[in-house]
Amino acid sequence: MTIKNQAGGSNIVSTVDGFFRLGESHSLNAMLIHSTSTNTGVQGFAGFAQYFYSTNKAKIWLTQSVVTKDFNPEMGFVSRKDVIGTTPGINWYYRGRLMPFRKIIRAFEPGFLPEIYHQASTGKLIEVQLPIFPMWINFQNGSFIGYGINPSYQFLTEPFQPLGITIKAGGYHYIQQQVWLGSDASKILSVFGKVDWGTYFNGRLFTTDLNLQFAPIPNILIKWRFNRNQFTGVGEEKVNATVDLLSMEGRFALNPRVQLIGFYQQNTENQSKNYNIRLAWEYRPLSLYLFCAESAWI
């Protein structure tokens, strides 16, 4: 239970969750959350239930979640309200004798991860995503390559503004393709990249996401990221735009209990720059000193 007291009333959020092992391969995870604000009397509900079937050959799951329109956890964060989510999925792991180039390829792992969302207050279908990964290969050296295609349907109940581009309310069908590449993340230097391309609402979108990680010793980790979104003919005004996001993150540990973490980000859409620095000292179990500094400017 969390309680936020402030002038005029309190926000109270109560939660109960549980994990149930139903056998070697079967499990169930569930959570129920209730929120109320004493100054308005408004109450809300959220929760989910997730069934997992997991073996060395496959993983199958079904997640059912709901967040009502009036759910309000003031001490937490909710990315989306008034929604019912149905998200099943399956990943198949094949390492059998028919695998070609077994000295190079470790496993073939295709998957299907659909996501279906309804508006909780009306029951109306508002989003469907059907990402299919017909090719996902893990190599013996720890690297991987994958290809996916994601047919999508979105019904916007109100205008949507990704990166400042206004897309009017209504229904949209579009298809994005993806290629994923990555090296062994346990190495001193590792890279990860993802490219998306295809239609996007009423236009097109090409996205590049590149990541570089440097970890010379267990006490030091530095990450660099470059993300570029290239819009073509998107939104009410058929906007053509390129938006870059640059970031760097560093983690420096004197030991497992004393860590310095820093993050810097720059967005070319509005030339905003943000940084956050945190020094954390766990001087005894469940007891923590924190010193934080952050700033944002344009």
CSV table of C-alpha atoms in Angstrom, one decimal:
chain,number,residue,atom,x,y,z
A,1,MET,CA,0.0,0.0,0.0
A,2,THR,CA,1.2,3.5,-0.8
A,3,ILE,CA,-0.3,6.7,0.5
A,4,LYS,CA,0.5,10.2,-0.8
A,5,ASN,CA,-0.7,12.9,1.6
A,6,GLN,CA,-1.1,16.5,0.3
A,7,ALA,CA,-3.2,19.6,0.9
A,8,GLY,CA,-6.8,18.7,0.2
A,9,GLY,CA,-6.6,15.0,0.4
A,10,SER,CA,-4.7,11.7,0.0
A,11,ASN,CA,-4.1,9.3,-2.9
A,12,ILE,CA,-4.2,5.6,-1.7
A,13,VAL,CA,-3.1,2.7,-3.8
A,14,SER,CA,-3.5,-0.9,-2.6
A,15,THR,CA,-1.9,-3.9,-4.3
A,16,VAL,CA,-1.9,-7.7,-3.9
A,17,ASP,CA,0.1,-9.9,-6.2
A,18,GLY,CA,1.0,-13.6,-6.4
A,19,PHE,CA,3.0,-16.2,-8.2
A,20,PHE,CA,1.8,-19.8,-8.5
A,21,ARG,CA,3.9,-22.6,-9.7
A,22,LEU,CA,1.5,-25.2,-11.2
A,23,GLY,CA,4.2,-27.7,-12.3
A,24,GLU,CA,7.6,-27.9,-13.8
A,25,SER,CA,6.5,-26.0,-17.0
A,26,HIS,CA,3.3,-24.2,-15.9
A,27,SER,CA,3.0,-21.0,-13.8
A,28,LEU,CA,0.6,-18.2,-13.2
A,29,ASN,CA,1.4,-14.6,-12.2
A,30,ALA,CA,-1.3,-12.1,-11.2
A,31,MET,CA,-1.7,-8.7,-9.7
A,32,LEU,CA,-4.7,-6.6,-8.5
A,33,ILE,CA,-4.4,-2.8,-7.9
A,34,HIS,CA,-7.0,-0.4,-6.5
A,35,SER,CA,-6.6,3.4,-6.3
A,36,THR,CA,-8.7,6.1,-4.6
A,37,SER,CA,-8.3,9.8,-4.1
A,38,THR,CA,-10.0,11.1,-0.9
A,39,ASN,CA,-10.4,14.7,-2.2
A,40,THR,CA,-12.5,13.6,-5.2
A,41,GLY,CA,-13.8,10.2,-4.1
A,42,VAL,CA,-12.8,8.8,-7.6
A,43,GLN,CA,-11.7,5.1,-7.5
A,44,GLY,CA,-9.9,3.1,-10.2
A,45,PHE,CA,-8.7,-0.4,-10.8
A,46,ALA,CA,-5.8,-2.1,-12.7
A,47,GLY,CA,-4.6,-5.7,-12.8
A,48,PHE,CA,-3.2,-8.5,-14.9
A,49,ALA,CA,-3.0,-12.3,-15.0
A,50,GLN,CA,-0.3,-14.1,-17.0
A,51,TYR,CA,0.0,-17.8,-17.7
A,52,PHE,CA,3.3,-19.2,-18.8
A,53,TYR,CA,4.2,-22.6,-20.3
A,54,SER,CA,8.0,-22.9,-20.6
A,55,THR,CA,10.2,-25.8,-21.7
A,56,ASN,CA,13.6,-26.1,-23.4
A,57,LYS,CA,11.8,-26.3,-26.7
A,58,ALA,CA,9.1,-23.6,-26.5
A,59,LYS,CA,7.7,-20.8,-24.4
A,60,ILE,CA,3.9,-20.0,-24.7
A,61,TRP,CA,2.1,-17.3,-22.7
A,62,LEU,CA,-1.1,-15.4,-22.4
A,63,THR,CA,-1.4,-12.1,-20.6
A,64,GLN,CA,-4.7,-10.4,-19.8
A,65,SER,CA,-4.5,-6.9,-18.4
A,66,VAL,CA,-6.8,-4.0,-17.7
A,67,VAL,CA,-6.4,-0.3,-16.6
A,68,THR,CA,-9.6,1.6,-16.0
A,69,LYS,CA,-10.1,5.2,-17.0
A,70,ASP,CA,-10.0,6.5,-13.4
A,71,PHE,CA,-7.0,4.5,-12.2
A,72,ASN,CA,-4.6,7.1,-10.6
A,73,PRO,CA,-1.5,5.9,-8.8
A,74,GLU,CA,0.1,9.3,-8.0
A,75,MET,CA,3.3,7.8,-6.6
A,76,GLY,CA,3.7,5.6,-9.7
A,77,PHE,CA,3.5,5.7,-13.4
A,78,VAL,CA,1.0,4.4,-16.0
A,79,SER,CA,1.8,4.6,-19.7
A,80,ARG,CA,-1.8,4.0,-20.8
A,81,LYS,CA,-5.2,4.2,-19.2
A,82,ASP,CA,-8.7,3.1,-20.2
A,83,VAL,CA,-7.4,-0.1,-21.9
A,84,ILE,CA,-7.9,-3.9,-21.9
A,85,GLY,CA,-4.8,-5.7,-23.2
A,86,THR,CA,-4.7,-9.2,-24.6
A,87,THR,CA,-1.1,-10.3,-25.4
A,88,PRO,CA,-0.5,-14.0,-26.1
A,89,GLY,CA,2.8,-15.2,-27.6
A,90,ILE,CA,4.9,-18.1,-28.6
A,91,ASN,CA,8.7,-18.6,-29.1
A,92,TRP,CA,10.0,-21.9,-30.5
A,93,TYR,CA,13.6,-23.0,-29.7
A,94,TYR,CA,15.2,-25.4,-32.1
A,95,ARG,CA,18.7,-26.9,-31.6
A,96,GLY,CA,18.1,-30.3,-33.1
A,97,ARG,CA,20.1,-32.5,-35.4
A,98,LEU,CA,18.6,-30.9,-38.6
A,99,MET,CA,20.1,-27.5,-37.7
A,100,PRO,CA,22.6,-26.6,-40.5
A,101,PHE,CA,26.0,-25.1,-39.7
A,102,ARG,CA,25.9,-26.3,-36.1
A,103,LYS,CA,29.4,-25.1,-35.5
A,104,ILE,CA,28.3,-21.6,-36.2
A,105,ILE,CA,24.5,-21.6,-35.4
A,106,ARG,CA,23.4,-22.3,-31.8
A,107,ALA,CA,19.6,-22.1,-32.2
A,108,PHE,CA,16.7,-21.1,-34.5
A,109,GLU,CA,14.1,-19.2,-32.5
A,110,PRO,CA,11.1,-17.9,-34.5
A,111,GLY,CA,8.2,-16.3,-32.7
A,112,PHE,CA,4.7,-14.8,-32.9
A,113,LEU,CA,3.8,-12.0,-30.4
A,114,PRO,CA,0.4,-10.5,-31.1
A,115,GLU,CA,-1.0,-7.6,-29.0
A,116,ILE,CA,-4.7,-6.7,-29.0
A,117,TYR,CA,-6.1,-3.7,-27.1
A,118,HIS,CA,-9.7,-2.6,-26.4
A,119,GLN,CA,-10.9,0.6,-24.8
A,120,ALA,CA,-12.0,-0.4,-21.3
A,121,SER,CA,-14.8,2.1,-21.0
A,122,THR,CA,-16.5,1.3,-24.3
A,123,GLY,CA,-15.1,-2.2,-25.3
A,124,LYS,CA,-14.1,-0.8,-28.7
A,125,LEU,CA,-11.2,-2.3,-30.5
A,126,ILE,CA,-8.4,0.4,-30.7
A,127,GLU,CA,-5.2,-1.4,-31.6
A,128,VAL,CA,-3.9,-4.7,-33.0
A,129,GLN,CA,-0.3,-5.5,-33.6
A,130,LEU,CA,0.8,-8.9,-35.1
A,131,PRO,CA,4.6,-9.0,-35.0
A,132,ILE,CA,5.9,-12.2,-36.6
A,133,PHE,CA,9.6,-13.2,-36.5
A,134,PRO,CA,10.0,-16.0,-39.1
A,135,MET,CA,13.8,-15.8,-38.7
A,136,TRP,CA,15.7,-15.4,-35.4
A,137,ILE,CA,19.1,-17.0,-35.2
A,138,ASN,CA,21.4,-17.2,-32.2
A,139,PHE,CA,25.1,-17.9,-33.1
A,140,GLN,CA,27.6,-19.9,-31.1
A,141,ASN,CA,29.7,-16.8,-30.4
A,142,GLY,CA,26.8,-15.0,-28.6
A,143,SER,CA,25.7,-12.8,-31.5
A,144,PHE,CA,22.3,-12.9,-33.2
A,145,ILE,CA,20.3,-11.8,-36.2
A,146,GLY,CA,16.5,-11.5,-36.6
A,147,TYR,CA,13.9,-10.4,-39.1
A,148,GLY,CA,10.3,-9.5,-38.3
A,149,ILE,CA,7.2,-8.0,-39.9
A,150,ASN,CA,4.6,-6.2,-37.9
A,151,PRO,CA,1.1,-5.6,-39.5
A,152,SER,CA,-0.7,-3.1,-37.3
A,153,TYR,CA,-4.2,-1.5,-36.9
A,154,GLN,CA,-4.7,1.7,-34.8
A,155,PHE,CA,-7.9,3.5,-34.1
A,156,LEU,CA,-7.0,6.8,-32.6
A,157,THR,CA,-9.8,8.2,-30.3
A,158,GLU,CA,-8.0,11.5,-30.2
A,159,PRO,CA,-5.2,13.2,-32.2
A,160,PHE,CA,-1.7,11.7,-31.7
A,161,GLN,CA,1.5,13.7,-31.8
A,162,PRO,CA,4.6,11.6,-32.1
A,163,LEU,CA,7.6,13.9,-32.1
A,164,GLY,CA,5.5,17.0,-32.7
A,165,ILE,CA,3.7,15.6,-35.8
A,166,THR,CA,-0.1,15.7,-35.5
A,167,ILE,CA,-2.0,12.7,-36.7
A,168,LYS,CA,-5.8,13.1,-36.7
A,169,ALA,CA,-8.2,10.7,-35.0
A,170,GLY,CA,-9.5,7.7,-37.0
A,171,GLY,CA,-8.5,4.2,-38.2
A,172,TYR,CA,-5.2,3.3,-39.8
A,173,HIS,CA,-3.6,0.2,-41.2
A,174,TYR,CA,0.1,0.0,-41.8
A,175,ILE,CA,3.0,-2.5,-41.9
A,176,GLN,CA,6.5,-2.2,-40.5
A,177,GLN,CA,9.5,-4.5,-41.2
A,178,GLN,CA,12.4,-5.0,-38.8
A,179,VAL,CA,16.0,-6.3,-38.9
A,180,TRP,CA,17.8,-6.9,-35.6
A,181,LEU,CA,21.6,-7.4,-35.2
A,182,GLY,CA,23.7,-7.8,-32.0
A,183,SER,CA,27.1,-9.1,-30.9
A,184,ASP,CA,27.9,-10.9,-27.6
A,185,ALA,CA,26.9,-8.5,-24.8
A,186,SER,CA,29.2,-10.2,-22.3
A,187,LYS,CA,32.3,-8.9,-24.3
A,188,ILE,CA,34.3,-5.8,-23.4
A,189,LEU,CA,32.9,-4.1,-26.5
A,190,SER,CA,29.5,-5.0,-27.9
A,191,VAL,CA,27.1,-3.5,-30.5
A,192,PHE,CA,23.4,-3.7,-31.1
A,193,GLY,CA,21.4,-2.4,-34.0
A,194,LYS,CA,17.8,-2.3,-35.2
A,195,VAL,CA,16.3,-1.0,-38.4
A,196,ASP,CA,12.5,-0.5,-39.0
A,197,TRP,CA,10.9,0.6,-42.3
A,198,GLY,CA,7.5,0.7,-43.9
A,199,THR,CA,4.2,2.5,-43.8
A,200,TYR,CA,3.3,4.5,-40.6
A,201,PHE,CA,-0.3,5.7,-40.1
A,202,ASN,CA,-0.9,7.8,-43.4
A,203,GLY,CA,2.8,8.0,-44.3
A,204,ARG,CA,6.1,6.2,-44.0
A,205,LEU,CA,8.7,5.8,-41.3
A,206,PHE,CA,12.3,4.7,-41.4
A,207,THR,CA,14.0,4.2,-38.0
A,208,THR,CA,17.6,3.4,-37.2
A,209,ASP,CA,18.6,2.5,-33.6
A,210,LEU,CA,22.3,1.9,-32.9
A,211,ASN,CA,23.9,1.0,-29.5
A,212,LEU,CA,27.5,0.6,-28.5
A,213,GLN,CA,28.5,-0.8,-25.1
A,214,PHE,CA,31.9,-0.7,-23.4
A,215,ALA,CA,32.5,-2.7,-20.2
A,216,PRO,CA,36.3,-3.1,-19.7
A,217,ILE,CA,35.8,-4.4,-16.1
A,218,PRO,CA,32.8,-5.4,-14.0
A,219,ASN,CA,32.9,-2.1,-12.2
A,220,ILE,CA,32.5,0.1,-15.3
A,221,LEU,CA,29.8,0.2,-18.0
A,222,ILE,CA,29.4,2.9,-20.6
A,223,LYS,CA,26.7,3.0,-23.3
A,224,TRP,CA,26.2,5.2,-26.3
A,225,ARG,CA,23.0,5.3,-28.4
A,226,PHE,CA,22.0,6.9,-31.7
A,227,ASN,CA,18.3,6.8,-32.7
A,228,ARG,CA,17.0,8.4,-35.9
A,229,ASN,CA,13.4,8.7,-37.1
A,230,GLN,CA,12.8,9.7,-40.7
A,231,PHE,CA,9.1,10.6,-41.4
A,232,THR,CA,7.8,10.9,-44.9
A,233,GLY,CA,4.3,12.3,-45.6
A,234,VAL,CA,3.1,11.7,-42.1
A,235,GLY,CA,0.2,13.5,-40.4
A,236,GLU,CA,-2.4,16.0,-41.4
A,237,GLU,CA,0.2,18.2,-43.1
A,238,LYS,CA,2.1,15.3,-44.8
A,239,VAL,CA,5.2,16.2,-42.8
A,240,ASN,CA,8.7,15.1,-44.0
A,241,ALA,CA,11.1,15.3,-41.0
A,242,THR,CA,14.2,13.7,-39.4
A,243,VAL,CA,14.5,13.6,-35.7
A,244,ASP,CA,17.6,12.3,-33.9
A,245,LEU,CA,18.0,11.2,-30.3
A,246,LEU,CA,21.5,11.0,-28.9
A,247,SER,CA,22.3,9.6,-25.4
A,248,MET,CA,25.1,8.3,-23.2
A,249,GLU,CA,24.9,6.4,-20.0
A,250,GLY,CA,27.7,5.5,-17.5
A,251,ARG,CA,27.7,3.2,-14.5
A,252,PHE,CA,30.7,3.2,-12.1
A,253,ALA,CA,30.7,0.9,-9.1
A,254,LEU,CA,33.2,1.1,-6.3
A,255,ASN,CA,31.7,-2.1,-5.1
A,256,PRO,CA,28.2,-3.7,-5.2
A,257,ARG,CA,27.0,-1.2,-2.6
A,258,VAL,CA,28.4,2.1,-3.9
A,259,GLN,CA,27.5,3.2,-7.4
A,260,LEU,CA,27.6,6.4,-9.5
A,261,ILE,CA,25.2,6.4,-12.4
A,262,GLY,CA,25.0,9.2,-15.0
A,263,PHE,CA,22.7,9.7,-18.1
A,264,TYR,CA,22.8,12.4,-20.8
A,265,GLN,CA,20.3,12.8,-23.7
A,266,GLN,CA,19.9,15.3,-26.6
A,267,ASN,CA,16.9,15.6,-28.8
A,268,THR,CA,17.2,17.4,-32.1
A,269,GLU,CA,13.4,17.9,-32.4
A,270,ASN,CA,13.5,20.8,-30.0
A,271,GLN,CA,17.3,20.9,-29.2
A,272,SER,CA,16.6,19.9,-25.7
A,273,LYS,CA,19.4,18.5,-23.5
A,274,ASN,CA,18.9,16.5,-20.3
A,275,TYR,CA,21.2,14.9,-17.8
A,276,ASN,CA,20.7,12.9,-14.6
A,277,ILE,CA,23.4,11.9,-12.1
A,278,ARG,CA,22.8,9.7,-9.1
A,279,LEU,CA,25.2,8.5,-6.4
A,280,ALA,CA,23.8,5.5,-4.4
A,281,TRP,CA,25.2,4.0,-1.3
A,282,GLU,CA,23.5,0.9,0.3
A,283,TYR,CA,25.1,1.1,3.7
A,284,ARG,CA,23.2,-1.9,5.0
A,285,PRO,CA,20.5,-4.2,3.5
A,286,LEU,CA,17.4,-2.3,2.5
A,287,SER,CA,18.9,1.0,3.6
A,288,LEU,CA,20.0,3.5,0.9
A,289,TYR,CA,21.5,6.9,0.7
A,290,LEU,CA,20.8,8.7,-2.6
A,291,PHE,CA,22.3,12.0,-4.0
A,292,CYS,CA,20.7,13.0,-7.3
A,293,ALA,CA,21.2,15.9,-9.7
A,294,GLU,CA,19.3,16.5,-12.9
A,295,SER,CA,18.7,19.3,-15.4
A,296,ALA,CA,17.0,20.0,-18.7
A,297,TRP,CA,17.5,22.9,-21.0
A,298,ILE,CA,16.7,24.0,-24.6
